[in-house]
Amino acid sequence: MLDIKLIRDNSEEFEKKLSLRGEGISLKPLKELDAKRRTLLSEVEALKAERNTVSQEVGRLKKEKKDADELVDKMQGVSARIKELDGEVAVIEAELEKHILTIPNTPHESVPVGADESANEVARVIGEKPSFDFSPKEHLDIGESLGIVDMERAGKLAGARFSLLKDEGALLERALINFMLDIHTREHGYTEVLPPFMVKSDCFVGTGQLPKFEDDQFKIEGWDHYLVPTAEVPVTNIHREEVLREEELPICYTAYTPCFRKEAGSYGKDTKGLIRQHQFNKVELVKFCRPEDSYDELEKLTANAEEILKRLGLHYRVVTLCTGDIGFSSAKTYDLEVWLPGQSAYREISSCSNFEDFQARRAKIRYKGKGGGKTRFVHTLNGSGLAAGRTLIAILENYQNADGSVTIPEALRPYTGGLEKIEKKS
RNA sequence: GGAGAGGUGGCCGAGCGGUUGAAGGCAUCUGCCUGCUAAGCAGUUGUAGGGCUUAACCCCUACCGAGGGUUCGAAUCCCUCCCUCUCCGCCA
């Protein structure tokens, strides 16, 4: 959520920044509603002030056993008018709220300008594409022939875009989650949390998934709850409506959760394999920090996510998303794209963003300065560290052998009970 | 799911329909005082919105779990909801 006070005085600047996203967003209706609201407020507040003083006078007169009927009569009218105006203010404020919640964040000045992903910039490339003396297969072929992925039965259980991992497949996914969590907690200083996997709608408004992206979410019928599409939602909202102390910042959490997404609007995309699922596992990184630190923290958080890929020996690149491609709530985003030899393509495996105070303003997450200074909004950040399902895909495709077996990356072996290779059962 | 108790400021805790934004205590910060510490004395300390405004000061409005209602006036009365605690039931 943008700051209405800033918009009031700098609406052209805001419109210009928002236009970089490629959507023509006019702030005029917002400004009009704001002006209307303030006009009404000053009227109704003046009436309330009058009512307060007169009511005290009534109290005084009654105590002295004097007649106050005339004042009471008069105030009946005033109160009625106040009620009317309060109603109008409530309507305006609801509209204002509804409107401002659908306006995306403004991109940071360092974000490349462009309309779509073709304008994204590759910030760096790490490692090299592995070479094979055979034609590398796609992860689904590998997984099914090893008997560790069963898409047919997954379909029976839950339909398209769900998967069933078996045997070493299930083990590998579980190992990856633990591996990631251990590195982030033990080496990167994050505190592990295990949040609810379904949370109330307020949380979704707080991080920006609602009201605009309702169609992407799984709602629990008869409840105010939705299944989490990412741990970002519950974890960022841990501190919703709180005032933190400057000394405790930055606060860094890591969390494993399954993620549930309808994937509306992606029909026909990534229909085969495990790339795009309604449910997948992810380890997330979330930070709350001081505004002046947030861009440093974004670099650190991205590096923390990259470290997982490095330890697993996976080749990847870091992409700076352009103004037309960053998410609704984000001011700046780096995507990590891992190389998948079976598909001969880079695929997103992590997305690391600085939301500045956009989410903090929605979720009312503030902090108080050391010197007892005024409370300010924190900056929030998050990134995948990493998406476990896609990491599994990357391992299958990058560590496949000519005989159809898959070697387990060395860093992961403490987590697979020493298992070094997944081989076809006879 | 059933029965009961309760939700008030940073914390504890009073609270009568009318100078209660809120007693009292603790804590905070600032002075004063004391050889130091402790104690003591005086004062200070919430959030949000709006007006004024460079800013500060100041003024107004709202906030006693949330939302409605009654009333000239609600922390106080009524209704609905949420949450916490205790007991019973059920359960991994």
Short mmCIF file of C-alpha atoms (C1' of nucleotides) in Angstrom, two decimals:
data_model
loop_
_atom_site.label_atom_id
_atom_site.label_comp_id
_atom_site.label_asym_id
_atom_site.label_seq_id
_atom_site.Cartn_x
_atom_site.Cartn_y
_atom_site.Cartn_z
CA MET A 1 0.00 0.00 0.00
CA LEU A 2 1.27 3.39 -0.93
CA ASP A 3 1.23 6.33 1.44
CA ILE A 4 -1.83 8.45 0.77
CA LYS A 5 -0.16 11.50 2.29
CA LEU A 6 2.72 11.24 -0.14
CA ILE A 7 0.37 10.66 -3.03
CA ARG A 8 -1.53 13.78 -2.03
CA ASP A 9 1.45 15.99 -2.76
CA ASN A 10 3.37 13.96 -5.35
CA SER A 11 0.76 12.19 -7.41
CA GLU A 12 2.47 12.89 -10.75
CA GLU A 13 5.70 11.35 -9.55
CA PHE A 14 3.84 8.29 -8.32
CA GLU A 15 1.91 7.94 -11.55
CA LYS A 16 5.14 8.14 -13.49
CA LYS A 17 6.75 5.40 -11.42
CA LEU A 18 3.67 3.21 -11.62
CA SER A 19 3.50 3.64 -15.37
CA LEU A 20 6.85 1.84 -15.61
CA ARG A 21 4.95 -1.32 -14.73
CA GLY A 22 3.09 -0.96 -17.97
CA GLU A 23 -0.31 -0.39 -16.50
CA GLY A 24 -1.97 2.96 -16.89
CA ILE A 25 -2.77 3.71 -13.29
CA SER A 26 -4.48 6.99 -12.53
CA LEU A 27 -4.32 8.29 -9.00
CA LYS A 28 -6.94 10.91 -9.67
CA PRO A 29 -9.89 8.99 -8.24
CA LEU A 30 -7.81 8.31 -5.17
CA LYS A 31 -7.00 11.96 -4.71
CA GLU A 32 -10.61 12.93 -5.14
CA LEU A 33 -11.76 10.44 -2.57
CA ASP A 34 -9.09 11.65 -0.19
CA ALA A 35 -10.14 15.27 -0.59
CA LYS A 36 -13.78 14.35 -0.11
CA ARG A 37 -12.91 12.42 2.99
CA ARG A 38 -11.06 15.30 4.56
CA THR A 39 -13.87 17.72 3.84
CA LEU A 40 -16.38 15.43 5.47
CA LEU A 41 -14.09 14.78 8.38
CA SER A 42 -13.65 18.39 9.29
CA GLU A 43 -17.41 18.89 9.18
CA VAL A 44 -18.30 15.90 11.28
CA GLU A 45 -15.48 16.45 13.74
CA ALA A 46 -16.59 20.00 14.37
CA LEU A 47 -20.07 18.69 15.13
CA LYS A 48 -18.64 16.09 17.47
CA ALA A 49 -16.68 18.74 19.29
CA GLU A 50 -19.88 20.73 19.73
CA ARG A 51 -21.75 17.69 20.94
CA ASN A 52 -19.04 16.88 23.46
CA THR A 53 -19.07 20.32 25.05
CA VAL A 54 -22.84 20.61 25.05
CA SER A 55 -23.23 17.14 26.53
CA GLN A 56 -21.00 18.14 29.38
CA GLU A 57 -23.13 21.22 29.86
CA VAL A 58 -26.22 19.01 29.98
CA GLY A 59 -24.59 16.91 32.63
CA ARG A 60 -23.77 19.96 34.66
CA LEU A 61 -27.28 21.40 34.41
CA LYS A 62 -28.86 18.11 35.43
CA LYS A 63 -26.62 17.87 38.42
CA GLU A 64 -27.83 21.30 39.45
CA LYS A 65 -31.41 20.17 38.85
CA LYS A 66 -31.84 22.70 36.10
CA ASP A 67 -33.72 22.28 32.85
CA ALA A 68 -31.68 21.02 29.90
CA ASP A 69 -34.43 20.00 27.52
CA GLU A 70 -33.63 22.68 25.00
CA LEU A 71 -30.02 21.60 24.68
CA VAL A 72 -31.00 17.95 24.52
CA ASP A 73 -33.44 18.67 21.71
CA LYS A 74 -30.81 20.55 19.82
CA MET A 75 -28.27 17.79 20.26
CA GLN A 76 -30.69 15.19 19.01
CA GLY A 77 -30.54 16.95 15.69
CA VAL A 78 -26.77 17.26 15.82
CA SER A 79 -26.36 13.61 16.69
CA ALA A 80 -28.57 12.60 13.82
CA ARG A 81 -26.47 14.67 11.47
CA ILE A 82 -23.28 13.18 12.88
CA LYS A 83 -24.62 9.72 12.27
CA GLU A 84 -25.41 10.64 8.70
CA LEU A 85 -21.98 12.10 8.07
CA ASP A 86 -20.21 9.22 9.81
CA GLY A 87 -22.01 6.95 7.40
CA GLU A 88 -20.78 8.96 4.46
CA VAL A 89 -17.22 8.97 5.77
CA ALA A 90 -17.37 5.21 6.23
CA VAL A 91 -18.46 4.76 2.63
CA ILE A 92 -15.70 7.02 1.33
CA GLU A 93 -13.09 5.32 3.46
CA ALA A 94 -14.18 1.90 2.30
CA GLU A 95 -13.85 3.03 -1.31
CA LEU A 96 -10.51 4.62 -0.61
CA GLU A 97 -9.27 1.44 1.02
CA LYS A 98 -10.59 -0.75 -1.75
CA HIS A 99 -8.93 1.44 -4.31
CA ILE A 100 -5.55 1.88 -2.69
CA LEU A 101 -5.22 -1.84 -1.98
CA THR A 102 -5.30 -2.58 -5.69
CA ILE A 103 -2.47 -0.22 -6.56
CA PRO A 104 0.89 -1.99 -6.89
CA ASN A 105 4.17 -0.93 -5.35
CA THR A 106 6.44 1.53 -7.14
CA PRO A 107 9.61 -0.01 -8.59
CA HIS A 108 12.98 0.95 -7.13
CA GLU A 109 15.11 3.23 -9.26
CA SER A 110 17.70 0.48 -9.82
CA VAL A 111 15.14 -1.77 -11.52
CA PRO A 112 15.59 -2.03 -15.30
CA VAL A 113 12.75 -0.45 -17.21
CA GLY A 114 10.82 -2.69 -19.54
CA ALA A 115 7.41 -3.99 -20.45
CA ASP A 116 7.88 -7.73 -20.00
CA GLU A 117 10.38 -10.44 -19.17
CA SER A 118 12.37 -9.82 -22.32
CA ALA A 119 13.69 -6.69 -20.60
CA ASN A 120 14.93 -8.57 -17.56
CA GLU A 121 18.67 -8.36 -17.02
CA VAL A 122 21.01 -11.18 -16.20
CA ALA A 123 22.96 -9.94 -13.22
CA ARG A 124 25.40 -12.85 -13.05
CA VAL A 125 25.87 -16.42 -14.14
CA ILE A 126 27.27 -18.93 -11.71
CA GLY A 127 28.87 -22.22 -12.69
CA GLU A 128 28.62 -23.87 -16.06
CA LYS A 129 26.22 -26.06 -17.91
CA PRO A 130 27.17 -29.67 -17.29
CA SER A 131 28.08 -31.68 -20.34
CA PHE A 132 26.72 -35.14 -21.04
CA ASP A 133 28.00 -37.83 -23.35
CA PHE A 134 24.42 -38.90 -23.87
CA SER A 135 21.22 -37.05 -24.46
CA PRO A 136 19.97 -35.86 -21.06
CA LYS A 137 16.38 -36.72 -20.24
CA GLU A 138 13.69 -34.64 -18.63
CA HIS A 139 13.02 -35.10 -14.94
CA LEU A 140 9.68 -36.80 -15.39
CA ASP A 141 11.13 -39.55 -17.57
CA ILE A 142 13.93 -40.03 -15.11
CA GLY A 143 11.68 -40.03 -12.09
CA GLU A 144 9.06 -42.38 -13.51
CA SER A 145 11.55 -44.87 -14.81
CA LEU A 146 13.25 -44.91 -11.40
CA GLY A 147 9.89 -45.45 -9.76
CA ILE A 148 10.20 -42.40 -7.53
CA VAL A 149 7.52 -40.27 -9.20
CA ASP A 150 4.03 -41.58 -9.88
CA MET A 151 1.96 -39.06 -11.80
CA GLU A 152 -0.74 -41.51 -12.78
CA ARG A 153 -1.71 -42.32 -9.25
CA ALA A 154 -1.32 -38.67 -8.26
CA GLY A 155 -3.98 -37.95 -10.85
CA LYS A 156 -6.21 -40.55 -9.28
CA LEU A 157 -5.76 -38.96 -5.89
CA ALA A 158 -5.95 -35.29 -6.72
CA GLY A 159 -6.09 -34.70 -10.44
CA ALA A 160 -3.79 -32.73 -12.69
CA ARG A 161 -0.93 -30.67 -11.28
CA PHE A 162 -0.41 -32.88 -8.28
CA SER A 163 2.34 -35.39 -7.75
CA LEU A 164 3.12 -38.46 -5.74
CA LEU A 165 6.71 -39.01 -4.73
CA LYS A 166 7.80 -42.46 -3.65
CA ASP A 167 10.72 -44.16 -2.11
CA GLU A 168 13.96 -42.23 -2.79
CA GLY A 169 11.93 -39.47 -4.41
CA ALA A 170 10.13 -38.75 -1.17
CA LEU A 171 13.37 -39.14 0.72
CA LEU A 172 15.17 -36.72 -1.56
CA GLU A 173 12.52 -34.03 -1.19
CA ARG A 174 12.56 -34.40 2.58
CA ALA A 175 16.35 -34.33 2.60
CA LEU A 176 16.40 -31.14 0.56
CA ILE A 177 14.05 -29.38 2.97
CA ASN A 178 16.16 -30.31 5.97
CA PHE A 179 19.37 -29.44 4.18
CA MET A 180 18.11 -25.97 3.33
CA LEU A 181 16.69 -25.27 6.77
CA ASP A 182 19.90 -26.35 8.46
CA ILE A 183 22.06 -24.06 6.35
CA HIS A 184 19.80 -21.06 6.86
CA THR A 185 19.47 -21.54 10.58
CA ARG A 186 22.99 -22.70 11.43
CA GLU A 187 25.03 -20.70 8.98
CA HIS A 188 22.92 -17.75 7.86
CA GLY A 189 21.41 -16.80 11.19
CA TYR A 190 17.73 -17.28 10.43
CA THR A 191 15.27 -18.41 13.06
CA GLU A 192 13.16 -21.35 11.99
CA VAL A 193 9.40 -21.11 12.27
CA LEU A 194 6.72 -23.59 11.36
CA PRO A 195 3.56 -21.57 10.75
CA PRO A 196 -0.05 -22.55 10.08
CA PHE A 197 -0.62 -23.68 6.51
CA MET A 198 -3.93 -21.89 6.34
CA VAL A 199 -4.36 -18.36 7.61
CA LYS A 200 -6.99 -15.65 7.76
CA SER A 201 -7.76 -13.25 4.94
CA ASP A 202 -6.23 -10.32 6.83
CA CYS A 203 -2.84 -11.92 6.37
CA PHE A 204 -3.36 -12.13 2.63
CA VAL A 205 -4.27 -8.46 2.50
CA GLY A 206 -1.17 -7.72 4.54
CA THR A 207 1.23 -9.25 2.06
CA GLY A 208 -0.71 -8.23 -1.05
CA GLN A 209 -2.30 -11.45 -2.33
CA LEU A 210 -5.72 -9.99 -1.53
CA PRO A 211 -7.88 -8.37 -2.67
CA LYS A 212 -6.45 -8.42 -6.16
CA PHE A 213 -5.36 -12.04 -6.52
CA GLU A 214 -8.23 -13.88 -4.91
CA ASP A 215 -8.54 -16.15 -7.95
CA ASP A 216 -5.10 -17.64 -7.35
CA GLN A 217 -5.88 -18.72 -3.80
CA PHE A 218 -7.53 -21.78 -2.34
CA LYS A 219 -10.21 -20.64 0.06
CA ILE A 220 -11.49 -22.89 2.80
CA GLU A 221 -15.23 -23.11 2.39
CA GLY A 222 -17.17 -21.68 5.28
CA TRP A 223 -14.05 -20.19 6.82
CA ASP A 224 -12.18 -16.92 6.55
CA HIS A 225 -9.05 -18.98 5.85
CA TYR A 226 -7.03 -19.63 2.73
CA LEU A 227 -4.29 -22.18 2.12
CA VAL A 228 -0.93 -20.45 2.05
CA PRO A 229 0.49 -19.93 -1.46
CA THR A 230 3.91 -19.33 0.12
CA ALA A 231 5.29 -19.08 3.65
CA GLU A 232 5.70 -15.37 2.97
CA VAL A 233 2.07 -14.90 3.95
CA PRO A 234 2.04 -16.43 7.43
CA VAL A 235 5.61 -15.51 8.28
CA THR A 236 5.46 -11.84 7.29
CA ASN A 237 2.22 -11.55 9.21
CA ILE A 238 3.82 -12.87 12.39
CA HIS A 239 4.49 -9.26 13.27
CA ARG A 240 1.32 -7.77 11.87
CA GLU A 241 0.06 -4.85 13.93
CA GLU A 242 3.17 -4.82 16.06
CA VAL A 243 5.72 -2.20 16.97
CA LEU A 244 9.17 -3.77 16.97
CA ARG A 245 12.27 -2.39 18.66
CA GLU A 246 15.02 -1.10 16.43
CA GLU A 247 17.58 -3.14 18.39
CA GLU A 248 15.97 -6.42 17.38
CA LEU A 249 16.16 -5.65 13.65
CA PRO A 250 16.81 -7.25 11.29
CA ILE A 251 14.53 -10.14 12.19
CA CYS A 252 15.21 -13.11 9.94
CA TYR A 253 12.94 -16.14 9.71
CA THR A 254 13.11 -19.25 7.63
CA ALA A 255 10.18 -21.57 7.25
CA TYR A 256 9.25 -24.71 5.45
CA THR A 257 5.68 -24.91 4.23
CA PRO A 258 3.81 -26.58 1.46
CA CYS A 259 2.46 -23.97 -0.96
CA PHE A 260 -0.95 -24.12 -2.55
CA ARG A 261 -1.72 -22.26 -5.75
CA LYS A 262 -4.58 -22.45 -8.19
CA GLU A 263 -2.28 -21.46 -11.01
CA ALA A 264 -5.19 -19.67 -12.60
CA GLY A 265 -4.22 -18.19 -15.91
CA SER A 266 -1.46 -20.70 -16.55
CA TYR A 267 -3.56 -23.22 -18.43
CA GLY A 268 -1.48 -25.15 -20.88
CA LYS A 269 1.78 -23.99 -19.32
CA ASP A 270 4.14 -26.58 -17.90
CA THR A 271 1.47 -29.23 -18.02
CA LYS A 272 3.80 -32.17 -17.84
CA GLY A 273 6.16 -32.90 -15.05
CA LEU A 274 6.63 -31.38 -11.65
CA ILE A 275 7.40 -27.81 -12.64
CA ARG A 276 4.01 -26.25 -11.99
CA GLN A 277 1.91 -27.85 -9.28
CA HIS A 278 -1.09 -26.92 -7.16
CA GLN A 279 0.91 -28.03 -4.15
CA PHE A 280 4.65 -27.86 -3.72
CA ASN A 281 7.17 -27.60 -0.93
CA LYS A 282 9.29 -24.56 -0.31
CA VAL A 283 11.71 -23.20 2.24
CA GLU A 284 11.23 -19.48 2.54
CA LEU A 285 13.38 -16.66 3.89
CA VAL A 286 11.71 -13.59 5.38
CA LYS A 287 13.26 -10.44 6.80
CA PHE A 288 12.10 -7.37 8.66
CA CYS A 289 14.62 -4.55 8.71
CA ARG A 290 15.21 -0.82 8.91
CA PRO A 291 14.42 1.08 5.71
CA GLU A 292 18.03 2.20 5.28
CA ASP A 293 19.22 -1.42 5.34
CA SER A 294 16.73 -3.10 3.07
CA TYR A 295 18.73 -3.08 -0.15
CA ASP A 296 21.79 -4.51 1.58
CA GLU A 297 19.55 -7.11 3.12
CA LEU A 298 18.14 -7.99 -0.28
CA GLU A 299 21.64 -8.76 -1.54
CA LYS A 300 22.35 -10.87 1.53
CA LEU A 301 19.08 -12.73 1.31
CA THR A 302 19.67 -13.47 -2.36
CA ALA A 303 23.17 -14.69 -1.56
CA ASN A 304 21.71 -16.95 1.15
CA ALA A 305 19.39 -18.54 -1.39
CA GLU A 306 22.21 -18.85 -3.93
CA GLU A 307 24.33 -20.66 -1.38
CA ILE A 308 21.98 -23.64 -1.54
CA LEU A 309 22.45 -23.94 -5.30
CA LYS A 310 26.18 -23.61 -4.92
CA ARG A 311 26.39 -26.37 -2.31
CA LEU A 312 24.37 -28.62 -4.56
CA GLY A 313 26.66 -27.84 -7.46
CA LEU A 314 23.84 -26.56 -9.63
CA HIS A 315 24.47 -24.08 -12.42
CA TYR A 316 22.22 -21.02 -12.30
CA ARG A 317 21.90 -17.37 -13.16
CA VAL A 318 20.58 -14.37 -11.29
CA VAL A 319 18.08 -12.24 -13.15
CA THR A 320 17.01 -8.74 -12.19
CA LEU A 321 13.35 -8.48 -13.07
CA CYS A 322 12.34 -5.39 -15.02
CA THR A 323 9.64 -2.93 -14.02
CA GLY A 324 7.04 -4.74 -16.13
CA ASP A 325 7.81 -8.15 -14.65
CA ILE A 326 8.12 -7.60 -10.89
CA GLY A 327 5.31 -8.74 -8.68
CA PHE A 328 2.50 -6.58 -7.39
CA SER A 329 3.97 -5.89 -3.94
CA SER A 330 7.63 -5.82 -4.86
CA ALA A 331 9.92 -2.83 -5.39
CA LYS A 332 12.77 -4.98 -6.65
CA THR A 333 13.11 -8.68 -7.38
CA TYR A 334 15.93 -11.04 -8.29
CA ASP A 335 14.97 -14.40 -9.71
CA LEU A 336 17.36 -17.32 -9.42
CA GLU A 337 17.07 -19.53 -12.47
CA VAL A 338 18.55 -22.98 -12.36
CA TRP A 339 19.77 -24.77 -15.44
CA LEU A 340 17.75 -27.82 -16.43
CA PRO A 341 19.68 -29.84 -19.04
CA GLY A 342 16.75 -32.14 -19.77
CA GLN A 343 14.66 -29.19 -20.84
CA SER A 344 17.67 -27.25 -21.99
CA ALA A 345 16.35 -24.17 -20.22
CA TYR A 346 16.81 -21.97 -17.18
CA ARG A 347 13.85 -22.20 -14.82
CA GLU A 348 12.95 -20.05 -11.85
CA ILE A 349 13.79 -21.74 -8.57
CA SER A 350 13.75 -18.74 -6.28
CA SER A 351 12.43 -15.22 -6.26
CA CYS A 352 13.94 -12.69 -3.84
CA SER A 353 12.20 -9.38 -3.29
CA ASN A 354 12.36 -6.18 -1.33
CA PHE A 355 8.88 -4.87 -0.64
CA GLU A 356 10.14 -1.77 1.12
CA ASP A 357 7.27 -0.53 3.31
CA PHE A 358 4.51 -1.69 0.96
CA GLN A 359 3.58 -4.77 2.99
CA ALA A 360 4.48 -3.17 6.31
CA ARG A 361 1.99 -0.39 5.67
CA ARG A 362 -0.75 -2.88 4.82
CA ALA A 363 0.06 -5.13 7.75
CA LYS A 364 0.95 -2.27 10.12
CA ILE A 365 4.39 -3.57 11.00
CA ARG A 366 6.39 -0.76 12.58
CA TYR A 367 9.41 -0.22 14.75
CA LYS A 368 10.44 2.29 17.34
CA GLY A 369 13.82 3.96 17.06
CA LYS A 370 16.52 3.52 19.67
CA GLY A 371 16.45 7.10 20.90
CA GLY A 372 12.74 6.79 21.58
CA GLY A 373 12.18 8.27 18.15
CA LYS A 374 8.95 8.08 16.26
CA THR A 375 7.60 4.78 15.04
CA ARG A 376 8.23 4.02 11.39
CA PHE A 377 7.28 1.22 9.05
CA VAL A 378 9.83 -1.54 8.68
CA HIS A 379 10.87 -2.85 5.30
CA THR A 380 10.02 -6.47 4.54
CA LEU A 381 11.79 -8.87 2.24
CA ASN A 382 11.46 -12.47 1.28
CA GLY A 383 12.84 -15.08 -1.05
CA SER A 384 12.65 -18.76 -1.72
CA GLY A 385 15.53 -20.58 -0.25
CA LEU A 386 14.61 -22.68 -2.28
CA ALA A 387 11.56 -24.26 -3.90
CA ALA A 388 12.14 -27.89 -2.94
CA GLY A 389 10.19 -29.50 -5.77
CA ARG A 390 12.08 -27.61 -8.42
CA THR A 391 15.36 -28.34 -6.69
CA LEU A 392 14.52 -32.01 -6.89
CA ILE A 393 13.88 -31.58 -10.60
CA ALA A 394 17.23 -29.86 -11.02
CA ILE A 395 19.04 -32.68 -9.25
CA LEU A 396 17.34 -35.33 -11.35
CA GLU A 397 18.23 -33.57 -14.57
CA ASN A 398 21.72 -32.40 -13.67
CA TYR A 399 22.89 -35.52 -11.85
CA GLN A 400 21.48 -38.11 -14.22
CA ASN A 401 23.72 -40.83 -15.56
CA ALA A 402 23.68 -42.69 -18.86
CA ASP A 403 22.24 -45.80 -17.22
CA GLY A 404 19.22 -43.84 -15.95
CA SER A 405 20.46 -43.60 -12.38
CA VAL A 406 20.84 -40.34 -10.52
CA THR A 407 23.79 -39.45 -8.30
CA ILE A 408 22.98 -37.69 -5.03
CA PRO A 409 25.01 -34.49 -4.63
CA GLU A 410 27.58 -34.96 -1.95
CA ALA A 411 26.33 -32.12 0.26
CA LEU A 412 23.00 -33.88 0.50
CA ARG A 413 24.22 -37.32 1.52
CA PRO A 414 24.17 -36.66 5.26
CA TYR A 415 20.46 -36.11 4.73
CA THR A 416 19.80 -39.22 2.65
CA GLY A 417 21.24 -41.65 5.11
CA GLY A 418 24.40 -41.86 3.07
CA LEU A 419 22.58 -42.83 -0.11
CA GLU A 420 24.83 -41.92 -3.04
CA LYS A 421 22.82 -42.95 -6.02
CA ILE A 422 19.23 -43.64 -6.97
CA GLU A 423 19.11 -46.67 -9.20
CA LYS A 424 16.47 -48.49 -11.09
CA LYS A 425 15.03 -51.40 -9.16
CA SER A 426 15.28 -54.70 -10.93
"C1'" G B 1 -19.14 -29.66 21.15
"C1'" G B 2 -21.12 -28.45 26.61
"C1'" A B 3 -20.56 -25.33 31.35
"C1'" G B 4 -18.24 -21.26 33.65
"C1'" A B 5 -14.67 -16.92 34.13
"C1'" G B 6 -12.39 -13.01 31.77
"C1'" G B 7 -10.49 -9.41 27.88
"C1'" U B 8 -8.91 -1.62 30.37
"C1'" G B 9 -2.50 2.33 28.81
"C1'" G B 10 4.76 -0.67 28.44
"C1'" C B 11 3.17 -4.17 32.67
"C1'" C B 12 -0.19 -5.06 37.03
"C1'" G B 13 -4.82 -3.24 38.32
"C1'" A B 14 -9.46 0.30 39.80
"C1'" G B 15 -13.63 2.06 37.36
"C1'" C B 16 -20.06 5.08 39.50
"C1'" G B 17 -23.78 6.48 32.23
"C1'" G B 18 -21.59 12.86 32.71
"C1'" U B 19 -14.29 17.50 34.01
"C1'" U B 20 -11.80 9.38 32.97
"C1'" G B 21 -7.18 9.35 27.80
"C1'" A B 22 -8.72 6.91 31.84
"C1'" A B 23 -7.55 6.21 39.74
"C1'" G B 24 -3.58 3.52 42.17
"C1'" G B 25 0.94 0.71 41.74
"C1'" C B 26 5.24 -0.79 38.86
"C1'" A B 27 8.24 0.58 34.94
"C1'" U B 28 10.32 4.76 31.61
"C1'" C B 29 12.57 9.30 30.87
"C1'" U B 30 13.79 14.48 32.86
"C1'" G B 31 14.97 17.68 36.66
"C1'" C B 32 15.93 18.52 42.06
"C1'" C B 33 18.24 16.47 46.21
"C1'" U B 34 22.12 13.17 48.44
"C1'" G B 35 29.64 12.03 49.31
"C1'" C B 36 28.33 7.15 46.14
"C1'" U B 37 24.28 3.62 45.83
"C1'" A B 38 19.45 3.31 47.51
"C1'" A B 39 15.55 6.24 49.02
"C1'" G B 40 12.90 10.89 48.57
"C1'" C B 41 10.54 15.19 45.90
"C1'" A B 42 8.55 17.35 41.31
"C1'" G B 43 7.47 16.45 36.49
"C1'" U B 44 7.27 13.24 32.05
"C1'" U B 45 6.00 9.03 29.00
"C1'" G B 46 0.29 5.79 24.00
"C1'" U B 47 -1.66 5.21 18.83
"C1'" A B 48 -4.17 6.95 14.56
"C1'" G B 49 -6.72 10.66 11.63
"C1'" G B 50 -7.68 15.84 10.66
"C1'" G B 51 -6.70 21.33 11.18
"C1'" C B 52 -2.65 24.87 11.53
"C1'" U B 53 2.20 24.41 9.74
"C1'" U B 54 8.95 24.62 6.91
"C1'" A B 55 9.06 22.18 11.51
"C1'" A B 56 8.02 22.37 16.53
"C1'" C B 57 4.15 24.02 19.57
"C1'" C B 58 -0.94 24.09 19.62
"C1'" C B 59 -6.23 22.74 18.59
"C1'" C B 60 -9.99 19.08 17.25
"C1'" U B 61 -11.71 13.89 16.56
"C1'" A B 62 -11.33 8.75 17.51
"C1'" C B 63 -9.39 4.60 20.32
"C1'" C B 64 -10.70 0.74 27.36
"C1'" G B 65 -10.87 -7.20 22.42
"C1'" A B 66 -13.90 -6.20 17.36
"C1'" G B 67 -18.45 -4.54 15.18
"C1'" G B 68 -23.36 -2.74 15.82
"C1'" G B 69 -27.35 -0.55 19.12
"C1'" U B 70 -29.67 2.60 23.18
"C1'" U B 71 -28.64 7.84 24.96
"C1'" C B 72 -27.93 14.84 24.77
"C1'" G B 73 -23.65 11.91 26.61
"C1'" A B 74 -21.02 4.88 26.85
"C1'" A B 75 -14.85 1.88 29.28
"C1'" U B 76 -19.57 1.77 32.05
"C1'" C B 77 -26.30 -0.52 29.57
"C1'" C B 78 -28.05 -4.04 25.25
"C1'" C B 79 -26.91 -7.36 20.90
"C1'" U B 80 -23.48 -10.09 17.67
"C1'" C B 81 -18.69 -11.85 16.91
"C1'" C B 82 -13.44 -12.91 18.18
"C1'" C B 83 -9.79 -14.36 21.63
"C1'" U B 84 -7.77 -16.23 26.44
"C1'" C B 85 -8.30 -19.25 30.87
"C1'" U B 86 -10.75 -23.39 33.95
"C1'" C B 87 -13.75 -27.85 34.02
"C1'" C B 88 -16.28 -31.78 31.06
"C1'" G B 89 -16.50 -34.40 26.34
"C1'" C B 90 -13.79 -35.84 21.88
"C1'" C B 91 -9.16 -36.56 19.62
"C1'" A B 92 -3.29 -37.16 16.75
#
